[in-house]
Each structure stands twice: as structure tokens, then as C-alpha cells.
Amino acid sequence: MGSTPAELPCEDVADNRSGVGGGISDVYGEDSATLDQLVTPWVTSVASGYSLMRDPRYNKGLAFTDKERDAHYLTGLLPPVVLSQDVQERKLMHNLRQYTVPLQRYTALMDLQERNERLFYKLLVDNVEELLPVVYTPTVGEACQKYGSIFRKPQGLYISLKEKGKILEVLKNWPQRGIQVIVVTDGERILGLGDLGCQGMGIPVGKLSLYTALGGIRPSACLPITIDVGTNNEKLLNDEFYIGLKQRRATGQEYADFLHEFMCAVKQNYGEKVLVQFEDFANHNAFDLLSKYSSSHLVFNDDIQGTASVVLAGLIAAQKVLGKTLADHTFLFLGAGEAGTGIAELIALKISKETGAPIDETRKKIWLVDSKGLIVSSRKESLQHFKQPWAHEHEPVKNLIGAVNAIKPTVLIGTSGVGQTFTKEVVEAMATNNEKPLILALSNPTSQAECTAEQAYTWTKGRAIFGSGSPFDPVEYNGKTYLPGQANNCYIFPGLGLGLIMSGAIRVRDDMLLAASEALAAQVTEEHFANGLIYPPFANIRQISANIAASVAAKTYDLGLASNLPRAKDLVKFAESSMYSPVYRNYR
């Protein structure tokens, strides 16, 4: 397909390949078979011998039974011992815990994913709280920074400007055809680390690992993609080990045309119902892409919508502790980019639905501070379009502490990407104005958090309700242990994706995000509140994802945007039955 003018719509292409089993039709009966039934390890032909051990989908390492070794020409290619998957898991976890450097753990896990897919996901599912910070934030940020140096084997698809005019051909090079979820980045704004160019691939790879481990989407239905349009990072441009295009970023019409060709090719190759998740695009592109393609594609931006949904869930849950409603609060944000404005808009929408007030009115309860100070109406002409709805009538205020003292917020939310900006003075001012100040330091990775959990609890004398984007250890203060909540997008996007897939959704709407938030908040118990938590523990994440998926699917059916008919009677059970299992299968 040649370069397509950005204003032309993509051709609608029907897709009847979708099914349940983790997102795609179960052609070979692999997922519909019970655990005691035999399945055939298909590649292009039946895999056997050396090729079977080199295929991560079917390799079981030392867990191949004697019978399987005989049947598939493996005898002599493995030591004689036969280990169970549980023993393999214990051995690997023991080995991982010997590493003292998180990046070493990350590399070891990526190596495992490349040689034994099911064992990788079993480790991740069974040890999610321990391994989540390794495969995702904060360790994935360091991995992206050093991706060129640690690069061993390519994962996902790299689509660079060199492929302009033939993106559809590149997509067809990917061996799996039934793709249901694509996570795509252009690497311009990786976490709080800035432009990492092609090395941002660690983010789509990590996100899709979590779609499988936490949401049960089959690995073969997932495709990580990096769009390489260059980088403006001088350090990378001068790095001999950099793996991307060594040129400055394409912008303007050239960039828009290239992305449009990509979006059209995706729809043409994979159909109407493939979910495209935009990840870590810079603000100016992120809003434009979401606005442009939300009416023609099944698209979702985790930085704008996923962050908003998980933060809203924490705020809804916190009201049970505070005995208030969202409409009773005044919100102040530090940071007015994708995350900040996305969260603010979803809060305003939720309050509007609860109170019946117009959204223009509910927005007035929400104030944002950017690098130039409080966003007020006198600045409106110079503001980017996505900031303009938050420009309210007020005298100019130049800094955060001035805004806290002037606005007297009950909720303080940090999405600035700048560490230690919630200073002692700011946090103490929040504690002076509120009996239980709600403080969310959401920037990733940990080094970029606006304040630490220990600082929040210490400076408020243990009164804060605290949440963060990256994990913090429990805090001891005055003889009491506080468990910081983590407003991690991993709570939302795996269940949201599963709900969209199992309902056959054709578009994403804000009401689906609200449904996801409400479903997550409903799973916070009194016991969790007693420990200071406003999110449920990650240990139950698959059950949490199933409940979120059911709520999202129900809303999709209610909105008339579902194509998988008839609707299942019990959507929670349907979600659970749709999830990929990482347990080894027995081979004929």
C-alpha cells in the first residue's frame, strides 16, 4: 500500500476470525482440550526433535516425559531426568532471586520468554507481585535505556520510515495471523525518561506480556510494534550500539501520513476488531491519534485512558474511607499532559454522571498546574488545546505551593514526570487543610515519583491516603505499618482488553472506562481499607481482570458496540473460561 493522505478514511475490512480462547479462534483445539487430553504441537508441520526444543510455544525443557521424548525424537537431546513444571518454576525463581541487579532479572526473564513461553507465563502468573516490577516499571525503564546494549533477539515488529509505502507487506511478515491486540509506540516519551526512539520496544513487549499473564490473552494473539521515525535524543544518535534509525524525528505531514498508512494497514490485515493500544507517544501526537482514530478503529491510549481509569478507581474506593462523594472534593494536578488531563476528564465525567451537572461545571472542581504555574483563564490563548478546558477564573499562581494554598485541594495528584516535586512544604500544607489528605504521586519510574511513600506518611503524621505509580515498600511510622497503594495501569488494561475482545467490541467509549473503574473499586474490601489500601492486592489479579472484563463487556453490549452474539449469560465465568492457561500440555 502506498502513502495514503492522512485525511482519507481506511477501508472497512470485515474480520470473522475472532473467537474466545484468549482472543483468537482455537484452530487446533489446543485451548479447548482439557489438561489430560493430548494436543499436537503444530508448527508448519508437527514439531519434533531439535526444532521442537527451539520453539518457545511448545518447548518444555526437562519436563518432556519419556514417552514424549521417544515420540518426538528428543531422546539423547536432553539429560535423562524428567522435572515437573512446578519444580522448574521453583528452580527458576531461586535463580532469579540470586541476582542483585534488577536488569539482570529482566534479561533472564526475557531469555526465558524466548525459549519456554508457558514457563515464563507460569512464573509471572504465580509470582506476579514479585515479578511485575521486573517485567514492567520500574525495571523496564532501565531496560529501554540500555536496549541497544542488551539486545539479543528481536521481539515484535519494527516498522521504520524505510518501510514507507509497504507497511502492509511488513505486517504480513509476522508469522501469526489472528492478532487481536497490538501495543504500538514511537518511543518519543518512554515513561518519565523521554525520547528513547527505537529502544522503546521494551514497553510494548512488557505490556503484552502483562496482557497474557494478567488478562489471559493468548500470546499468539499479541503483537508488539515500534514505529521508528527517528529520534531527537543526541546521546542515542551518537551511540554506536543504537538499534534504530540514526536521524532526527519525522514530524508534521510526513509523520501523519506514515501513521495513517500504518493504521490502515493494521485494519486491512487484521480486521475491524483488532485492539490498537497507543503507548508512550508524546503529548502532541497522543491526543491527535486518539481523537483521529477513535471513530474508525478500536483504539485505546493507556497513558491517557488507562491511567485515568485506574486513578478514578482509587478515588472511588477512597470515598468509602472518607465518607464522601467525588463531588465533595477539589482536585489539584501537578502535570497537564496526557495522564493529567486524561484523569481530570474522566473524574469530571464521573461526577457529571453522579450529580447530573453539565461536564463544563464539574470541570471547575479540577485545577491543573503545568511548568508555567496554575492554568487559569488569562493564559487560555497560549495553551495547547487539551489544556484549555481546565483554564478557570483565578489570579495567576506561579508554583505548586502557591496553588495548594490558594485552591486548598482535598486531592493532590502528580503526573509531572519530575521527581520530588511534592516537597515537605507542599505535603504539610495538604495535611494542614485536610484531616485525611489524598495524595497520589503517579510518575514513573520510582526515581521520578513526586514524593515517596515514606515522605507522604511522615510529613502528614500518618494521616495521608497515599498511592503511587511505581511500587513502594511498606512504611513503619509511629508503630504502625502503612501499605502504599499502587495506581498501576496493570489493574485496568488487561481486563479492559479481554472485555473488548470477548464481546467483539468495535469501538472504545468512555463509559467502558468508567465501568472498568467501578469494577476495580468494587473489589477493595474493608480489610484492604484497614491496611490503608485503596487498590486490591495484585495476588488476585486474574480474578480482578475477569471481573473488569465482564463489566466492560456488559457495557459494550449495552452500548450496542458488541459483535460477538449472543451475549453470554454469565460474563464473569465467560471471561475466566476465555483466559490462556500457562500449564504445560501433554503431546501425542
Coordinates of C-alpha atoms in Angstrom, one line a residue:
M1 CA 0.0 0.0 0.0
G2 CA 1.4 3.4 -0.9
S3 CA 1.4 6.5 1.2
T4 CA -2.1 7.5 1.9
P5 CA -3.2 11.1 2.6
A6 CA -4.0 11.5 6.2
E7 CA -7.5 12.8 5.6
L8 CA -8.7 9.7 3.7
P9 CA -10.5 7.0 5.8
C10 CA -9.2 3.5 5.9
E11 CA -11.3 0.9 4.0
D12 CA -13.5 -1.1 6.3
V13 CA -12.5 -4.8 6.4
A14 CA -14.7 -7.4 8.0
D15 CA -13.0 -9.9 10.4
N16 CA -14.6 -13.2 11.2
R17 CA -11.6 -14.9 12.7
S18 CA -12.1 -13.8 16.3
G19 CA -13.1 -16.3 18.9
V20 CA -12.9 -16.9 22.6
G21 CA -9.8 -18.9 23.8
G22 CA -7.8 -15.9 24.9
G23 CA -8.8 -13.8 21.9
I24 CA -8.5 -15.9 18.7
S25 CA -10.1 -19.0 17.3
D26 CA -8.7 -22.2 18.7
V27 CA -7.9 -23.8 15.3
Y28 CA -6.1 -26.9 16.6
G29 CA -8.2 -27.4 19.7
E30 CA -5.2 -26.6 22.0
D31 CA -7.1 -24.4 24.5
S32 CA -10.4 -26.2 24.3
A33 CA -8.8 -29.5 25.2
T34 CA -8.8 -30.5 28.9
L35 CA -5.5 -30.8 30.7
D36 CA -5.5 -34.6 30.5
Q37 CA -6.2 -34.6 26.7
L38 CA -3.3 -34.8 24.2
V39 CA -2.7 -32.0 21.8
T40 CA -0.5 -31.8 18.7
P41 CA 2.4 -29.3 18.7
W42 CA 1.8 -27.9 15.3
V43 CA 4.3 -25.5 13.6
T44 CA 4.1 -25.7 9.8
S45 CA 4.3 -29.5 10.3
V46 CA 4.4 -31.5 13.6
A47 CA 7.4 -30.1 15.5
S48 CA 9.9 -32.7 16.6
G49 CA 13.5 -33.2 17.7
Y50 CA 15.7 -30.2 17.8
S51 CA 13.1 -27.9 16.3
L52 CA 10.6 -28.7 19.0
M53 CA 13.1 -27.7 21.7
R54 CA 13.8 -24.4 19.9
D55 CA 10.1 -23.4 19.6
P56 CA 9.2 -21.4 22.7
R57 CA 5.5 -22.2 22.2
Y58 CA 6.0 -25.9 22.7
N59 CA 9.3 -26.3 24.4
K60 CA 9.0 -27.8 27.9
G61 CA 12.7 -28.3 28.6
L62 CA 13.3 -31.1 31.2
A63 CA 9.5 -31.5 31.6
F64 CA 9.2 -33.6 28.4
T65 CA 8.1 -37.0 29.5
D66 CA 10.0 -40.2 28.4
K67 CA 7.0 -41.0 26.2
E68 CA 7.2 -37.6 24.6
R69 CA 10.9 -37.8 24.1
D70 CA 10.5 -41.1 22.3
A71 CA 7.6 -39.9 20.1
H72 CA 9.3 -36.6 19.1
Y73 CA 12.9 -37.7 18.6
L74 CA 14.2 -35.9 21.7
T75 CA 15.9 -38.9 23.3
G76 CA 19.5 -38.1 23.9
L77 CA 19.0 -34.4 23.3
L78 CA 18.1 -33.8 26.9
P79 CA 19.6 -35.1 30.2
P80 CA 17.6 -38.2 31.5
V81 CA 15.8 -36.5 34.4
V82 CA 12.2 -35.5 34.0
L83 CA 11.1 -32.5 36.0
S84 CA 7.5 -31.2 36.6
Q85 CA 6.7 -27.6 35.7
D86 CA 6.3 -26.7 39.4
V87 CA 9.9 -27.9 40.0
Q88 CA 11.1 -25.9 37.0
E89 CA 9.3 -22.9 38.4
R90 CA 10.9 -23.2 41.9
K91 CA 14.3 -23.6 40.4
L92 CA 14.0 -20.5 38.2
M93 CA 12.6 -18.4 41.0
H94 CA 15.5 -19.5 43.1
N95 CA 17.9 -18.5 40.4
L96 CA 16.2 -15.1 39.8
R97 CA 16.5 -14.3 43.5
Q98 CA 20.2 -14.7 43.3
Y99 CA 20.5 -11.7 41.1
T100 CA 21.1 -8.4 42.9
V101 CA 20.7 -6.1 39.9
P102 CA 17.1 -5.8 38.6
L103 CA 18.2 -5.5 35.0
Q104 CA 19.8 -9.0 35.3
R105 CA 16.5 -10.4 36.4
Y106 CA 14.8 -8.6 33.4
T107 CA 17.3 -10.1 31.0
A108 CA 16.9 -13.6 32.5
L109 CA 13.1 -13.4 32.2
M110 CA 13.2 -12.2 28.6
D111 CA 15.6 -15.1 27.8
L112 CA 13.1 -17.5 29.4
Q113 CA 10.2 -16.0 27.3
E114 CA 12.2 -16.6 24.2
R115 CA 12.9 -20.3 24.9
N116 CA 9.9 -21.5 27.0
E117 CA 6.7 -19.4 26.7
R118 CA 4.5 -21.3 29.0
L119 CA 7.0 -21.5 31.9
F120 CA 7.6 -17.7 31.5
Y121 CA 3.9 -17.0 31.9
K122 CA 3.5 -19.5 34.7
L123 CA 6.3 -17.7 36.6
L124 CA 4.6 -14.4 36.0
V125 CA 1.1 -15.5 37.0
D126 CA 2.2 -17.3 40.2
N127 CA 4.7 -14.6 41.3
V128 CA 3.0 -11.5 39.9
E129 CA 3.7 -9.2 42.9
E130 CA 7.4 -10.1 42.9
L131 CA 8.0 -10.1 39.1
L132 CA 5.7 -7.2 38.0
P133 CA 8.4 -4.6 38.9
V134 CA 10.9 -6.6 36.9
V135 CA 9.0 -7.0 33.6
Y136 CA 7.4 -3.6 33.9
T137 CA 8.0 -0.3 35.7
P138 CA 10.5 0.5 37.2
T139 CA 13.0 -2.0 35.6
V140 CA 11.6 -1.8 32.1
G141 CA 12.6 1.9 32.0
E142 CA 16.3 1.0 32.6
A143 CA 15.9 -1.9 30.1
C144 CA 14.7 0.6 27.4
Q145 CA 17.6 3.0 28.1
K146 CA 20.1 0.1 27.6
Y147 CA 18.1 -1.8 25.0
G148 CA 20.8 -1.5 22.4
S149 CA 23.4 -3.0 24.7
I150 CA 21.3 -5.8 26.0
F151 CA 19.6 -6.6 22.6
R152 CA 19.9 -10.3 21.8
K153 CA 16.9 -11.4 19.8
P154 CA 14.3 -9.2 18.1
Q155 CA 10.8 -9.2 19.6
G156 CA 7.8 -7.8 17.8
L157 CA 7.8 -5.8 14.6
Y158 CA 10.0 -2.8 13.9
I159 CA 8.4 -0.5 11.2
S160 CA 10.7 2.3 10.2
L161 CA 10.4 5.2 7.7
K162 CA 12.4 2.9 5.3
E163 CA 9.2 0.8 5.0
K164 CA 7.1 3.8 3.9
G165 CA 4.7 2.6 1.2
K166 CA 4.9 -1.1 2.2
I167 CA 3.8 -1.3 5.8
L168 CA 1.1 -3.8 4.8
E169 CA 3.8 -6.1 3.5
V170 CA 5.8 -5.7 6.7
L171 CA 2.7 -6.7 8.8
K172 CA 2.4 -9.8 6.7
N173 CA 5.9 -10.9 7.6
W174 CA 4.7 -11.5 11.2
P175 CA 4.0 -15.3 11.4
Q176 CA 0.8 -15.1 13.5
R177 CA -2.3 -14.1 11.6
G178 CA -5.0 -14.0 14.2
I179 CA -3.8 -10.9 16.1
Q180 CA -6.3 -9.3 18.5
V181 CA -4.1 -6.9 20.5
I182 CA -1.4 -4.6 19.2
V183 CA 0.6 -2.3 21.5
V184 CA 2.5 0.3 19.5
T185 CA 4.9 3.1 20.4
D186 CA 7.0 5.6 18.6
G187 CA 9.3 5.8 21.6
E188 CA 9.1 9.6 22.0
R189 CA 8.0 9.7 25.6
I190 CA 9.0 6.5 27.4
L191 CA 7.7 6.6 31.0
G192 CA 9.4 9.7 32.5
L193 CA 12.6 9.1 30.6
G194 CA 11.9 11.0 27.4
D195 CA 12.8 10.1 23.8
L196 CA 14.3 6.6 23.6
G197 CA 13.5 6.1 19.9
C198 CA 13.5 2.5 18.7
Q199 CA 14.7 1.3 22.1
G200 CA 11.2 1.9 23.4
M201 CA 10.3 -1.6 22.2
G202 CA 10.7 -2.8 25.8
I203 CA 7.3 -1.1 26.6
P204 CA 5.1 -2.9 24.0
V205 CA 6.8 -6.2 24.8
G206 CA 6.3 -5.7 28.5
K207 CA 2.7 -4.5 28.2
L208 CA 1.7 -7.5 26.0
S209 CA 3.4 -9.9 28.5
L210 CA 1.0 -8.5 31.0
Y211 CA -2.0 -8.8 28.7
T212 CA -1.3 -12.5 28.7
A213 CA -0.2 -13.0 32.3
L214 CA -2.9 -10.8 33.9
G215 CA -5.7 -10.7 31.4
G216 CA -5.3 -14.2 29.8
I217 CA -5.0 -13.1 26.2
R218 CA -3.1 -15.8 24.3
P219 CA 0.5 -14.8 23.4
S220 CA -0.1 -15.7 19.8
A221 CA -2.9 -13.0 19.6
C222 CA -0.5 -10.3 20.8
L223 CA 1.8 -8.1 18.6
P224 CA 4.3 -5.5 19.9
I225 CA 5.2 -2.9 17.4
T226 CA 7.7 0.0 17.4
I227 CA 7.2 2.8 14.8
D228 CA 10.7 4.2 14.1
V229 CA 10.5 7.7 12.8
G230 CA 13.9 8.7 14.2
T231 CA 14.9 10.2 17.5
N232 CA 15.9 13.6 18.8
N233 CA 18.0 12.1 21.6
E234 CA 21.5 13.2 20.8
K235 CA 23.1 10.5 23.0
L236 CA 21.4 7.8 21.0
L237 CA 22.2 9.3 17.7
N238 CA 25.8 9.2 18.7
D239 CA 25.7 5.7 20.2
E240 CA 27.3 3.0 18.1
F241 CA 25.1 0.4 19.7
Y242 CA 21.8 2.2 19.0
I243 CA 19.4 -0.1 17.1
G244 CA 17.2 2.4 15.4
L245 CA 17.3 5.0 12.6
K246 CA 20.0 7.5 13.2
Q247 CA 18.1 10.6 12.1
R248 CA 16.0 13.2 13.7
R249 CA 12.3 12.6 14.1
A250 CA 9.9 13.0 11.3
T251 CA 7.2 15.5 12.1
G252 CA 4.1 17.2 10.6
Q253 CA 2.5 15.8 7.5
E254 CA 5.3 13.2 6.9
Y255 CA 4.6 11.7 10.4
A256 CA 0.8 11.9 10.0
D257 CA 0.9 10.2 6.6
F258 CA 3.2 7.4 7.9
L259 CA 0.9 6.7 10.9
H260 CA -2.1 6.8 8.7
E261 CA -0.6 4.2 6.4
F262 CA 0.1 2.1 9.5
M263 CA -3.4 2.3 10.9
C264 CA -5.0 1.5 7.5
A265 CA -2.6 -1.5 7.1
V266 CA -3.5 -2.8 10.5
K267 CA -7.2 -2.7 9.8
Q268 CA -6.7 -4.2 6.3
N269 CA -4.5 -7.1 7.6
Y270 CA -6.2 -7.9 11.0
G271 CA -9.8 -6.6 10.6
E272 CA -12.2 -4.3 12.4
K273 CA -11.9 -5.8 15.9
V274 CA -8.1 -5.7 16.5
L275 CA -7.4 -3.5 19.5
V276 CA -4.6 -1.0 18.9
Q277 CA -3.2 0.4 22.1
F278 CA -1.1 3.6 21.7
E279 CA 1.7 3.7 24.2
D280 CA 4.2 6.4 25.2
F281 CA 3.6 8.8 22.3
A282 CA 4.5 12.4 23.0
N283 CA 1.5 14.6 24.1
H284 CA 1.0 16.4 20.8
N285 CA 0.7 13.1 18.9
A286 CA -1.0 11.1 21.6
F287 CA -4.1 13.3 21.7
D288 CA -4.3 13.7 17.9
L289 CA -4.0 10.0 17.2
L290 CA -6.7 9.1 19.8
S291 CA -9.0 11.8 18.5
K292 CA -8.5 10.9 14.9
Y293 CA -8.8 7.1 15.0
S294 CA -11.3 6.5 17.9
S295 CA -14.2 6.8 15.4
S296 CA -12.8 4.4 12.8
H297 CA -10.7 1.9 14.8
L298 CA -10.7 0.0 18.1
V299 CA -8.1 2.2 19.8
F300 CA -7.1 2.9 23.3
N301 CA -4.3 5.1 24.8
D302 CA -3.1 3.6 28.1
D303 CA -1.3 6.8 29.1
I304 CA -4.5 8.9 28.8
Q305 CA -7.3 6.5 29.3
G306 CA -5.8 3.6 31.3
T307 CA -4.1 5.9 33.8
A308 CA -7.4 7.8 34.1
S309 CA -9.4 4.7 34.8
V310 CA -7.1 3.2 37.4
V311 CA -6.8 6.5 39.3
L312 CA -10.5 7.1 39.2
A313 CA -10.9 3.6 40.7
G314 CA -8.7 4.5 43.6
L315 CA -10.6 7.7 44.1
I316 CA -13.9 5.9 44.1
A317 CA -12.6 3.4 46.6
A318 CA -11.1 6.1 48.9
Q319 CA -14.6 7.7 49.3
K320 CA -15.6 4.7 51.4
V321 CA -12.8 5.6 53.8
L322 CA -13.5 9.3 53.7
G323 CA -17.3 9.0 53.8
K324 CA -17.6 11.5 50.9
T325 CA -18.5 11.6 47.2
L326 CA -16.2 12.7 44.4
A327 CA -18.3 15.8 44.0
D328 CA -17.3 16.9 47.6
H329 CA -13.7 17.2 46.6
T330 CA -11.4 19.8 45.0
F331 CA -8.7 18.3 42.8
L332 CA -5.3 19.7 42.1
F333 CA -2.9 18.2 39.5
L334 CA 0.8 18.8 39.0
G335 CA 1.2 18.0 35.4
A336 CA -1.1 18.8 32.5
G337 CA 0.0 16.3 29.8
E338 CA -1.6 13.0 28.6
A339 CA -2.0 11.5 32.1
G340 CA -3.1 14.6 33.9
T341 CA -5.7 15.8 31.5
G342 CA -7.0 12.2 30.9
I343 CA -7.5 11.6 34.6
A344 CA -9.1 15.0 35.0
E345 CA -11.6 14.4 32.2
L346 CA -12.7 11.0 33.5
I347 CA -13.2 12.4 37.0
A348 CA -15.3 15.2 35.6
L349 CA -17.3 12.7 33.6
K350 CA -17.9 10.5 36.6
I351 CA -19.0 13.5 38.8
S352 CA -21.3 14.6 35.9
K353 CA -23.0 11.2 35.8
E354 CA -23.3 11.1 39.6
T355 CA -24.8 14.6 40.0
G356 CA -26.4 15.3 36.7
A357 CA -24.4 18.5 36.4
P358 CA -23.0 19.5 33.0
I359 CA -19.4 18.4 32.5
D360 CA -18.4 22.1 31.9
E361 CA -19.5 22.7 35.6
T362 CA -17.9 19.6 37.0
R363 CA -14.5 20.5 35.4
K364 CA -14.4 23.6 37.6
K365 CA -13.7 21.3 40.6
I366 CA -10.4 20.3 39.0
W367 CA -7.3 22.5 38.7
L368 CA -4.1 21.8 36.9
V369 CA -0.6 23.2 37.3
D370 CA 1.9 22.9 34.5
S371 CA 5.5 24.2 34.1
K372 CA 4.3 27.8 34.0
G373 CA 2.0 27.6 37.0
L374 CA -1.7 27.3 37.6
I375 CA -3.7 27.0 34.4
V376 CA -6.1 30.0 34.5
S377 CA -8.3 31.7 32.0
S378 CA -5.9 34.6 31.4
R379 CA -3.5 32.0 29.9
K380 CA -6.1 30.4 27.6
E381 CA -4.9 31.9 24.3
S382 CA -1.4 30.4 24.7
L383 CA -2.5 27.0 25.9
Q384 CA -2.4 23.8 23.9
H385 CA -5.9 22.6 23.0
F386 CA -6.0 19.8 25.5
K387 CA -5.3 22.2 28.4
Q388 CA -7.9 24.8 27.5
P389 CA -10.9 23.1 29.2
W390 CA -9.0 23.4 32.6
A391 CA -8.4 27.2 32.4
H392 CA -10.6 28.6 35.1
E393 CA -11.1 32.1 36.5
H394 CA -8.4 32.8 39.1
E395 CA -5.4 35.1 39.7
P396 CA -2.2 33.7 38.2
V397 CA -0.2 31.5 40.5
K398 CA 3.4 30.6 39.6
N399 CA 4.1 27.4 41.6
L400 CA 2.6 24.4 43.2
I401 CA 2.8 25.5 46.9
G402 CA 1.1 28.8 45.9
A403 CA -1.7 26.8 44.2
V404 CA -2.1 24.5 47.2
N405 CA -2.5 27.5 49.5
A406 CA -4.9 29.3 47.1
I407 CA -7.1 26.4 45.9
K408 CA -6.9 24.3 49.1
P409 CA -7.4 21.0 47.4
T410 CA -8.5 17.8 49.1
V411 CA -6.8 15.6 46.5
L412 CA -3.3 16.2 45.1
I413 CA -2.3 14.2 42.0
G414 CA 1.1 14.2 40.5
T415 CA 1.6 13.3 36.8
S416 CA 4.6 15.7 36.1
G417 CA 7.3 13.1 35.4
V418 CA 9.6 15.1 37.7
G419 CA 10.7 13.6 41.0
Q420 CA 10.5 15.2 44.4
T421 CA 8.1 18.0 43.4
F422 CA 5.7 17.2 46.3
T423 CA 8.1 18.9 48.7
K424 CA 7.7 18.8 52.5
E425 CA 6.1 22.3 52.4
V426 CA 3.5 21.1 49.8
V427 CA 2.6 17.9 51.7
E428 CA 2.4 19.7 55.1
A429 CA 0.1 22.3 53.5
M430 CA -2.2 19.4 52.3
A431 CA -2.1 18.0 55.9
T432 CA -3.0 21.4 57.4
N433 CA -6.0 21.8 55.1
N434 CA -7.3 18.2 55.3
E435 CA -7.8 15.6 58.1
K436 CA -7.0 12.8 55.6
P437 CA -5.3 14.3 52.5
L438 CA -5.4 12.1 49.4
I439 CA -2.0 12.2 47.7
L440 CA -1.2 10.3 44.5
A441 CA 2.4 10.5 43.2
L442 CA 1.9 8.8 39.9
S443 CA 5.0 9.5 37.8
N444 CA 7.2 6.5 36.7
P445 CA 9.7 5.1 37.3
T446 CA 10.3 5.3 41.0
S447 CA 13.0 7.9 40.7
Q448 CA 10.5 10.3 39.0
A449 CA 7.8 9.9 41.7
E450 CA 6.7 13.3 43.1
C451 CA 7.3 12.0 46.6
T452 CA 8.0 8.7 48.3
A453 CA 5.5 6.8 50.4
E454 CA 7.7 7.4 53.5
Q455 CA 7.7 11.1 52.9
A456 CA 3.9 11.3 52.4
Y457 CA 3.2 9.3 55.7
T458 CA 5.9 11.1 57.7
W459 CA 5.1 14.6 56.6
T460 CA 1.3 14.1 57.3
K461 CA 2.0 12.3 60.5
G462 CA 0.4 9.1 59.2
R463 CA -2.8 10.7 58.0
A464 CA -2.3 10.6 54.2
I465 CA -4.1 8.2 51.9
F466 CA -1.3 7.6 49.5
G467 CA -1.0 6.0 46.1
S468 CA 1.9 5.9 43.6
G469 CA 2.6 4.8 40.0
S470 CA 5.6 2.7 40.9
P471 CA 5.8 0.3 43.9
F472 CA 7.0 1.4 47.3
D473 CA 7.7 -0.8 50.3
P474 CA 5.5 -0.8 53.4
V475 CA 6.3 2.1 55.7
E476 CA 6.6 2.0 59.5
Y477 CA 5.5 5.2 61.3
N478 CA 4.8 5.6 65.0
G479 CA 4.5 1.8 65.5
K480 CA 2.0 1.4 62.6
T481 CA 2.7 -0.2 59.2
Y482 CA 1.2 1.6 56.2
L483 CA 0.8 -0.3 52.9
P484 CA 1.1 2.2 50.0
G485 CA -1.4 1.7 47.1
Q486 CA -0.1 1.4 43.6
A487 CA -2.2 3.1 40.9
N488 CA -0.8 0.7 38.3
N489 CA -2.4 0.6 34.9
C490 CA -1.9 -3.1 35.0
Y491 CA -5.1 -3.3 37.0
I492 CA -7.1 -1.9 34.1
F493 CA -5.7 -2.6 30.6
P494 CA -5.5 -6.4 30.7
G495 CA -9.2 -6.8 31.9
L496 CA -10.3 -4.0 29.6
G497 CA -8.7 -5.7 26.6
L498 CA -10.2 -9.1 27.5
G499 CA -13.6 -7.5 27.8
L500 CA -13.3 -5.8 24.4
I501 CA -12.2 -9.0 22.8
M502 CA -14.7 -11.4 24.3
S503 CA -17.6 -9.0 23.4
G504 CA -16.2 -8.4 19.9
A505 CA -16.2 -4.6 20.5
I506 CA -15.7 -2.4 17.5
R507 CA -15.0 0.9 19.4
V508 CA -13.9 2.1 22.8
R509 CA -16.0 4.6 24.7
D510 CA -15.5 6.5 28.0
D511 CA -18.5 4.6 29.5
M512 CA -16.4 1.4 29.2
L513 CA -13.5 3.1 31.1
L514 CA -16.0 4.1 33.8
A515 CA -17.3 0.5 34.0
A516 CA -13.7 -0.7 34.4
S517 CA -13.0 1.8 37.2
E518 CA -16.2 0.9 39.1
A519 CA -15.4 -2.8 38.8
L520 CA -11.9 -2.3 40.2
A521 CA -13.1 -0.1 43.1
A522 CA -15.8 -2.7 44.0
Q523 CA -13.1 -5.3 44.7
V524 CA -11.5 -3.3 47.5
T525 CA -12.7 -4.8 50.8
E526 CA -12.9 -3.4 54.3
E527 CA -9.8 -5.4 55.2
H528 CA -7.9 -3.6 52.5
F529 CA -9.1 -0.2 53.8
A530 CA -8.0 -1.2 57.3
N531 CA -4.4 -1.6 55.9
G532 CA -4.6 1.8 54.1
L533 CA -5.1 0.2 50.7
I534 CA -7.3 1.8 48.0
Y535 CA -6.5 -1.0 45.5
P536 CA -6.9 -4.7 45.9
P537 CA -3.6 -6.8 46.1
F538 CA -2.1 -7.9 42.9
A539 CA -2.0 -11.5 44.0
N540 CA -5.7 -11.8 42.8
I541 CA -5.1 -10.0 39.5
R542 CA -6.6 -12.7 37.2
Q543 CA -9.8 -12.7 39.2
I544 CA -9.8 -8.9 39.2
S545 CA -9.2 -8.8 35.4
A546 CA -12.1 -11.3 34.9
N547 CA -14.5 -9.0 36.8
I548 CA -13.3 -5.9 35.0
A549 CA -13.6 -7.8 31.6
A550 CA -17.2 -8.8 32.5
S551 CA -18.2 -5.2 33.4
V552 CA -16.5 -3.8 30.2
A553 CA -18.2 -6.5 28.1
A554 CA -21.6 -5.8 29.7
K555 CA -21.2 -2.0 28.9
T556 CA -20.2 -2.8 25.3
Y557 CA -23.3 -4.9 24.8
D558 CA -25.5 -2.2 26.4
L559 CA -24.0 0.5 24.1
G560 CA -24.7 -1.7 21.0
L561 CA -21.0 -1.9 20.1
A562 CA -20.5 -5.7 20.6
S563 CA -20.4 -8.1 17.7
N564 CA -20.0 -11.4 19.5
L565 CA -23.6 -12.6 19.8
P566 CA -25.5 -13.9 21.6
R567 CA -24.3 -12.4 24.9
A568 CA -23.1 -14.9 27.4
K569 CA -25.4 -15.4 30.4
D570 CA -22.5 -15.2 33.0
L571 CA -19.9 -12.8 31.7
V572 CA -17.5 -13.4 34.6
K573 CA -17.5 -17.1 34.0
F574 CA -17.1 -16.5 30.3
A575 CA -14.1 -14.2 31.0
E576 CA -12.5 -16.9 33.2
S577 CA -13.0 -19.6 30.6
S578 CA -11.5 -17.4 27.9
M579 CA -8.2 -17.0 29.7
Y580 CA -5.0 -18.6 28.4
S581 CA -3.5 -21.2 30.8
P582 CA 0.3 -21.4 31.0
V583 CA 0.2 -25.0 32.3
Y584 CA 2.1 -27.4 30.1
R585 CA 0.1 -29.6 27.6
N586 CA 0.8 -33.3 27.0
Y587 CA 1.9 -34.1 23.5
R588 CA 1.0 -37.2 21.4

